PDB file of C-alpha atoms in Angstrom:
ATOM      1  CA  MET A   1     -32.686  24.862  23.493  1.00 67.00           C
ATOM      2  CA  VAL A   2     -29.614  22.741  24.542  1.00 68.00           C
ATOM      3  CA  LEU A   3     -30.712  20.119  21.962  1.00 65.00           C
ATOM      4  CA  ALA A   4     -30.941  22.708  19.345  1.00 67.00           C
ATOM      5  CA  ILE A   5     -27.450  24.002  20.161  1.00 65.00           C
ATOM      6  CA  MET A   6     -26.139  20.555  20.181  1.00 59.00           C
ATOM      7  CA  ALA A   7     -27.564  19.620  16.771  1.00 62.00           C
ATOM      8  CA  ALA A   8     -26.213  22.842  15.191  1.00 59.00           C
ATOM      9  CA  LEU A   9     -22.619  22.192  16.527  1.00 51.00           C
ATOM     10  CA  THR A  10     -22.909  18.468  15.521  1.00 58.00           C
ATOM     11  CA  SER A  11     -23.901  19.436  11.916  1.00 60.00           C
ATOM     12  CA  ILE A  12     -20.934  21.843  11.768  1.00 59.00           C
ATOM     13  CA  ALA A  13     -18.375  19.475  13.182  1.00 52.00           C
ATOM     14  CA  ALA A  14     -19.508  16.283  11.330  1.00 54.00           C
ATOM     15  CA  PRO A  15     -18.078  17.081   7.740  1.00 59.00           C
ATOM     16  CA  PRO A  16     -14.471  17.915   9.159  1.00 67.00           C
ATOM     17  CA  LEU A  17     -14.591  15.043  11.310  1.00 64.00           C
ATOM     18  CA  ARG A  18     -15.393  12.722   8.608  1.00 70.00           C
ATOM     19  CA  GLN A  19     -12.481  14.162   6.413  1.00 71.00           C
ATOM     20  CA  LEU A  20     -10.299  13.867   9.265  1.00 71.00           C
ATOM     21  CA  LEU A  21     -11.054  10.189   9.778  1.00 78.00           C
ATOM     22  CA  SER A  22     -10.777   9.502   6.080  1.00 74.00           C
ATOM     23  CA  ARG A  23      -7.290  11.075   6.026  1.00 81.00           C
ATOM     24  CA  ASN A  24      -6.270   9.100   9.033  1.00 87.00           C
ATOM     25  CA  GLN A  25      -7.446   5.743   7.349  1.00 90.00           C
ATOM     26  CA  LEU A  26      -5.202   6.550   4.255  1.00 92.00           C
ATOM     27  CA  GLN A  27      -2.297   7.403   6.479  1.00 94.00           C
ATOM     28  CA  VAL A  28      -2.675   4.057   8.494  1.00 93.00           C
ATOM     29  CA  ALA A  29      -2.838   2.067   5.262  1.00 94.00           C
ATOM     30  CA  GLN A  30       0.346   3.882   3.867  1.00 96.00           C
ATOM     31  CA  THR A  31       2.239   3.385   7.057  1.00 97.00           C
ATOM     32  CA  ASP A  32       1.186  -0.323   7.202  1.00 96.00           C
ATOM     33  CA  PHE A  33       2.267  -0.663   3.659  1.00 96.00           C
ATOM     34  CA  ILE A  34       5.764   0.888   4.409  1.00 98.00           C
ATOM     35  CA  ALA A  35       6.095  -1.377   7.352  1.00 97.00           C
ATOM     36  CA  ALA A  36       5.524  -4.481   5.175  1.00 97.00           C
ATOM     37  CA  LEU A  37       7.998  -3.360   2.690  1.00 97.00           C
ATOM     38  CA  GLN A  38      10.547  -2.710   5.181  1.00 98.00           C
ATOM     39  CA  HIS A  39       9.816  -6.164   6.768  1.00 98.00           C
ATOM     40  CA  THR A  40      10.305  -7.747   3.404  1.00 98.00           C
ATOM     41  CA  ARG A  41      13.615  -5.893   2.868  1.00 98.00           C
ATOM     42  CA  GLY A  42      14.788  -6.846   6.314  1.00 98.00           C
ATOM     43  CA  THR A  43      13.916 -10.545   5.802  1.00 98.00           C
ATOM     44  CA  ALA A  44      15.716 -10.641   2.538  1.00 97.00           C
ATOM     45  CA  ILE A  45      18.939  -9.268   4.251  1.00 98.00           C
ATOM     46  CA  THR A  46      18.696 -11.396   7.520  1.00 98.00           C
ATOM     47  CA  THR A  47      18.045 -14.601   5.761  1.00 97.00           C
ATOM     48  CA  GLY A  48      20.188 -14.022   2.661  1.00 96.00           C
ATOM     49  CA  ARG A  49      17.279 -15.037   0.458  1.00 95.00           C
ATOM     50  CA  ARG A  50      15.438 -13.398  -2.503  1.00 95.00           C
ATOM     51  CA  THR A  51      12.120 -12.160  -0.807  1.00 97.00           C
ATOM     52  CA  LEU A  52       9.005 -11.196  -2.689  1.00 96.00           C
ATOM     53  CA  PHE A  53       6.209  -8.681  -1.756  1.00 96.00           C
ATOM     54  CA  CYS A  54       3.200  -8.887  -4.113  1.00 96.00           C
ATOM     55  CA  PRO A  55      -0.528  -8.324  -4.341  1.00 96.00           C
ATOM     56  CA  SER A  56      -2.549 -11.372  -3.251  1.00 95.00           C
ATOM     57  CA  ARG A  57      -6.314 -11.872  -3.033  1.00 92.00           C
ATOM     58  CA  ASP A  58      -6.218 -15.204  -1.396  1.00 93.00           C
ATOM     59  CA  GLY A  59      -3.250 -14.857   0.844  1.00 93.00           C
ATOM     60  CA  GLN A  60      -1.489 -17.772  -0.722  1.00 95.00           C
ATOM     61  CA  ARG A  61      -0.189 -16.739  -4.154  1.00 95.00           C
ATOM     62  CA  CYS A  62       0.756 -13.636  -5.831  1.00 95.00           C
ATOM     63  CA  SER A  63      -1.884 -12.231  -8.102  1.00 94.00           C
ATOM     64  CA  GLU A  64      -1.333 -11.013 -11.722  1.00 89.00           C
ATOM     65  CA  GLU A  65      -2.457  -7.598 -11.064  1.00 87.00           C
ATOM     66  CA  THR A  66      -1.094  -4.095 -10.109  1.00 86.00           C
ATOM     67  CA  ARG A  67      -3.895  -3.381  -7.795  1.00 89.00           C
ATOM     68  CA  TRP A  68      -2.788  -3.980  -4.296  1.00 92.00           C
ATOM     69  CA  ASP A  69      -6.134  -3.111  -2.277  1.00 90.00           C
ATOM     70  CA  GLY A  70      -7.070  -6.731  -2.057  1.00 91.00           C
ATOM     71  CA  GLY A  71      -4.087  -7.532   0.128  1.00 94.00           C
ATOM     72  CA  TRP A  72      -0.587  -8.642  -0.141  1.00 96.00           C
ATOM     73  CA  LEU A  73       1.956 -11.327   0.852  1.00 97.00           C
ATOM     74  CA  ILE A  74       5.555 -11.742   1.695  1.00 98.00           C
ATOM     75  CA  GLY A  75       7.425 -15.029   0.764  1.00 97.00           C
ATOM     76  CA  HIS A  76      10.914 -16.318  -0.275  1.00 96.00           C
ATOM     77  CA  ASP A  77      11.424 -17.015  -3.890  1.00 93.00           C
ATOM     78  CA  VAL A  78      14.572 -19.275  -4.279  1.00 89.00           C
ATOM     79  CA  ASP A  79      13.198 -20.941  -7.435  1.00 93.00           C
ATOM     80  CA  HIS A  80      12.512 -17.597  -9.345  1.00 91.00           C
ATOM     81  CA  ASP A  81       8.952 -18.235 -10.352  1.00 94.00           C
ATOM     82  CA  ASN A  82       7.655 -15.044  -8.751  1.00 93.00           C
ATOM     83  CA  GLN A  83       5.593 -17.098  -6.230  1.00 95.00           C
ATOM     84  CA  PRO A  84       6.269 -17.756  -2.387  1.00 96.00           C
ATOM     85  CA  ASP A  85       8.273 -21.164  -1.877  1.00 93.00           C
ATOM     86  CA  ASN A  86       6.467 -23.224   0.783  1.00 90.00           C
ATOM     87  CA  GLY A  87       3.692 -20.677   1.316  1.00 91.00           C
ATOM     88  CA  PRO A  88       3.758 -17.065   2.451  1.00 96.00           C
ATOM     89  CA  LEU A  89       5.712 -15.721   5.431  1.00 96.00           C
ATOM     90  CA  ARG A  90       3.366 -12.962   6.194  1.00 96.00           C
ATOM     91  CA  THR A  91       0.163 -11.655   4.720  1.00 96.00           C
ATOM     92  CA  GLY A  92      -1.624  -8.287   4.828  1.00 94.00           C
ATOM     93  CA  ARG A  93      -5.229  -7.402   4.413  1.00 90.00           C
ATOM     94  CA  GLY A  94      -6.790  -4.889   2.044  1.00 87.00           C
ATOM     95  CA  TYR A  95      -8.470  -1.667   3.164  1.00 86.00           C
ATOM     96  CA  ASP A  96     -12.253  -0.918   3.052  1.00 83.00           C
ATOM     97  CA  LYS A  97     -12.762   1.659   0.323  1.00 88.00           C
ATOM     98  CA  ILE A  98      -9.049   2.664  -0.185  1.00 92.00           C
ATOM     99  CA  SER A  99      -7.514   1.991  -3.599  1.00 91.00           C
ATOM    100  CA  ILE A 100      -3.830   1.111  -3.766  1.00 92.00           C
ATOM    101  CA  LEU A 101      -2.412   1.168  -7.146  1.00 90.00           C
ATOM    102  CA  GLY A 102       0.979   0.167  -8.442  1.00 89.00           C
ATOM    103  CA  ASP A 103       2.720   1.513 -11.355  1.00 84.00           C
ATOM    104  CA  SER A 104       1.573  -0.085 -14.426  1.00 71.00           C
ATOM    105  CA  GLY A 105       3.323  -3.227 -15.339  1.00 75.00           C
ATOM    106  CA  ARG A 106       4.804  -3.774 -11.820  1.00 84.00           C
ATOM    107  CA  ARG A 107       3.147  -6.445 -10.052  1.00 88.00           C
ATOM    108  CA  LEU A 108       5.633  -7.566  -7.431  1.00 93.00           C
ATOM    109  CA  VAL A 109       8.819  -6.494  -5.589  1.00 95.00           C
ATOM    110  CA  ARG A 110      11.920  -8.542  -5.303  1.00 95.00           C
ATOM    111  CA  PHE A 111      14.317  -7.650  -2.555  1.00 96.00           C
ATOM    112  CA  GLN A 112      17.753  -9.268  -3.109  1.00 96.00           C
ATOM    113  CA  SER A 113      19.798 -10.514  -0.126  1.00 96.00           C
ATOM    114  CA  ASP A 114      21.670  -7.169  -0.011  1.00 97.00           C
ATOM    115  CA  GLY A 115      18.452  -5.275   0.387  1.00 97.00           C
ATOM    116  CA  THR A 116      18.247  -3.973  -3.251  1.00 97.00           C
ATOM    117  CA  ALA A 117      15.114  -3.997  -5.290  1.00 95.00           C
ATOM    118  CA  VAL A 118      16.802  -3.451  -8.698  1.00 86.00           C
ATOM    119  CA  GLY A 119      14.166  -3.796 -11.537  1.00 87.00           C
ATOM    120  CA  THR A 120      11.196  -3.883  -9.308  1.00 86.00           C
ATOM    121  CA  THR A 121      11.071  -0.350  -8.214  1.00 88.00           C
ATOM    122  CA  ASN A 122       7.460   1.142  -7.800  1.00 92.00           C
ATOM    123  CA  THR A 123       5.307   3.891  -6.778  1.00 94.00           C
ATOM    124  CA  TRP A 124       1.975   2.994  -5.052  1.00 94.00           C
ATOM    125  CA  ARG A 125      -0.911   5.518  -4.903  1.00 94.00           C
ATOM    126  CA  PHE A 126      -3.346   5.439  -2.121  1.00 94.00           C
ATOM    127  CA  CYS A 127      -6.716   7.221  -2.417  1.00 92.00           C
ATOM    128  CA  ARG A 128     -10.371   7.058  -2.011  1.00 88.00           C
ATOM    129  CA  GLN A 129     -12.592   7.245  -5.271  1.00 80.00           C
ATOM    130  CA  GLY A 130     -13.485  10.992  -5.890  1.00 80.00           C
ATOM    131  CA  GLN A 131     -11.155  12.338  -3.221  1.00 83.00           C
ATOM    132  CA  PRO A 132      -7.854  13.303  -4.964  1.00 84.00           C
ATOM    133  CA  ASP A 133      -7.027  15.944  -2.332  1.00 86.00           C
ATOM    134  CA  GLN A 134      -6.003  13.214   0.188  1.00 89.00           C
ATOM    135  CA  ALA A 135      -4.078  10.893  -1.996  1.00 93.00           C
ATOM    136  CA  LEU A 136      -0.775   9.586  -0.686  1.00 95.00           C
ATOM    137  CA  VAL A 137       2.135   7.621  -2.257  1.00 96.00           C
ATOM    138  CA  VAL A 138       4.796   5.134  -1.250  1.00 96.00           C
ATOM    139  CA  VAL A 139       7.824   5.182  -3.415  1.00 96.00           C
ATOM    140  CA  LEU A 140      10.554   2.321  -3.596  1.00 97.00           C
ATOM    141  CA  SER A 141      13.969   2.829  -5.277  1.00 95.00           C
ATOM    142  CA  ASN A 142      16.445   0.530  -6.753  1.00 94.00           C
ATOM    143  CA  SER A 143      18.592   0.703  -3.682  1.00 95.00           C
ATOM    144  CA  GLY A 144      15.838  -0.501  -1.511  1.00 96.00           C
ATOM    145  CA  ARG A 145      14.944   2.925   0.055  1.00 97.00           C
ATOM    146  CA  ILE A 146      11.203   3.174   0.926  1.00 98.00           C
ATOM    147  CA  ARG A 147       9.409   6.488   1.673  1.00 97.00           C
ATOM    148  CA  GLY A 148       5.967   7.846   1.976  1.00 97.00           C
ATOM    149  CA  ALA A 149       4.918  11.118   0.677  1.00 96.00           C
ATOM    150  CA  PRO A 150       1.702  13.181  -0.415  1.00 95.00           C
ATOM    151  CA  ALA A 151       0.755  12.328  -3.985  1.00 93.00           C
ATOM    152  CA  SER A 152       1.428  14.793  -6.773  1.00 92.00           C
ATOM    153  CA  ALA A 153      -1.629  16.406  -8.388  1.00 91.00           C
ATOM    154  CA  ALA A 154      -1.264  14.157 -11.393  1.00 90.00           C
ATOM    155  CA  GLN A 155      -0.886  11.000  -9.361  1.00 90.00           C
ATOM    156  CA  ALA A 156      -3.835  11.961  -7.090  1.00 88.00           C
ATOM    157  CA  ALA A 157      -6.150  12.746 -10.016  1.00 88.00           C
ATOM    158  CA  ASP A 158      -5.136   9.386 -11.610  1.00 85.00           C
ATOM    159  CA  CYS A 159      -5.826   7.356  -8.419  1.00 83.00           C
ATOM    160  CA  ALA A 160      -9.069   9.131  -7.502  1.00 76.00           C
ATOM    161  CA  GLN A 161     -10.666   8.238 -10.840  1.00 79.00           C
ATOM    162  CA  THR A 162     -10.211   4.505 -10.484  1.00 75.00           C
ATOM    163  CA  LYS A 163     -12.981   2.187  -9.316  1.00 68.00           C
TER     164      LYS A 163
END
């Protein structure tokens, strides 16, 4: 009898628990991404050097894509070739089964020594395929302001359809 009650309770609680864990993983990815952007901006300001934040699959060079779910890196770019000089300062990993998509055409962020990101603003969408209701965004403005928010319905639908 006790086992039957436990089985019934478990079957009722499992789907909401999975949804809660999925939402939490998206929030962790969003928070880590915001922290990496803030670290990049802070590095540019404190060192007085142009600093890149870009997607990277190998952790050494910026990739030519707008998908960020394979990882990212931070590095100085004094020679303006959109690659880190003398290797990356810091790298980040991707997240299992989470898509991170930047605006089309934007494959990196350049913070200037004053903390601005003029010309490289972006909105990143964080989601799981087929789950638009949980999608989140990170927004970077020209002034260097970084914020996280829930995705709009259009952003969520677009993100959840990607593979």
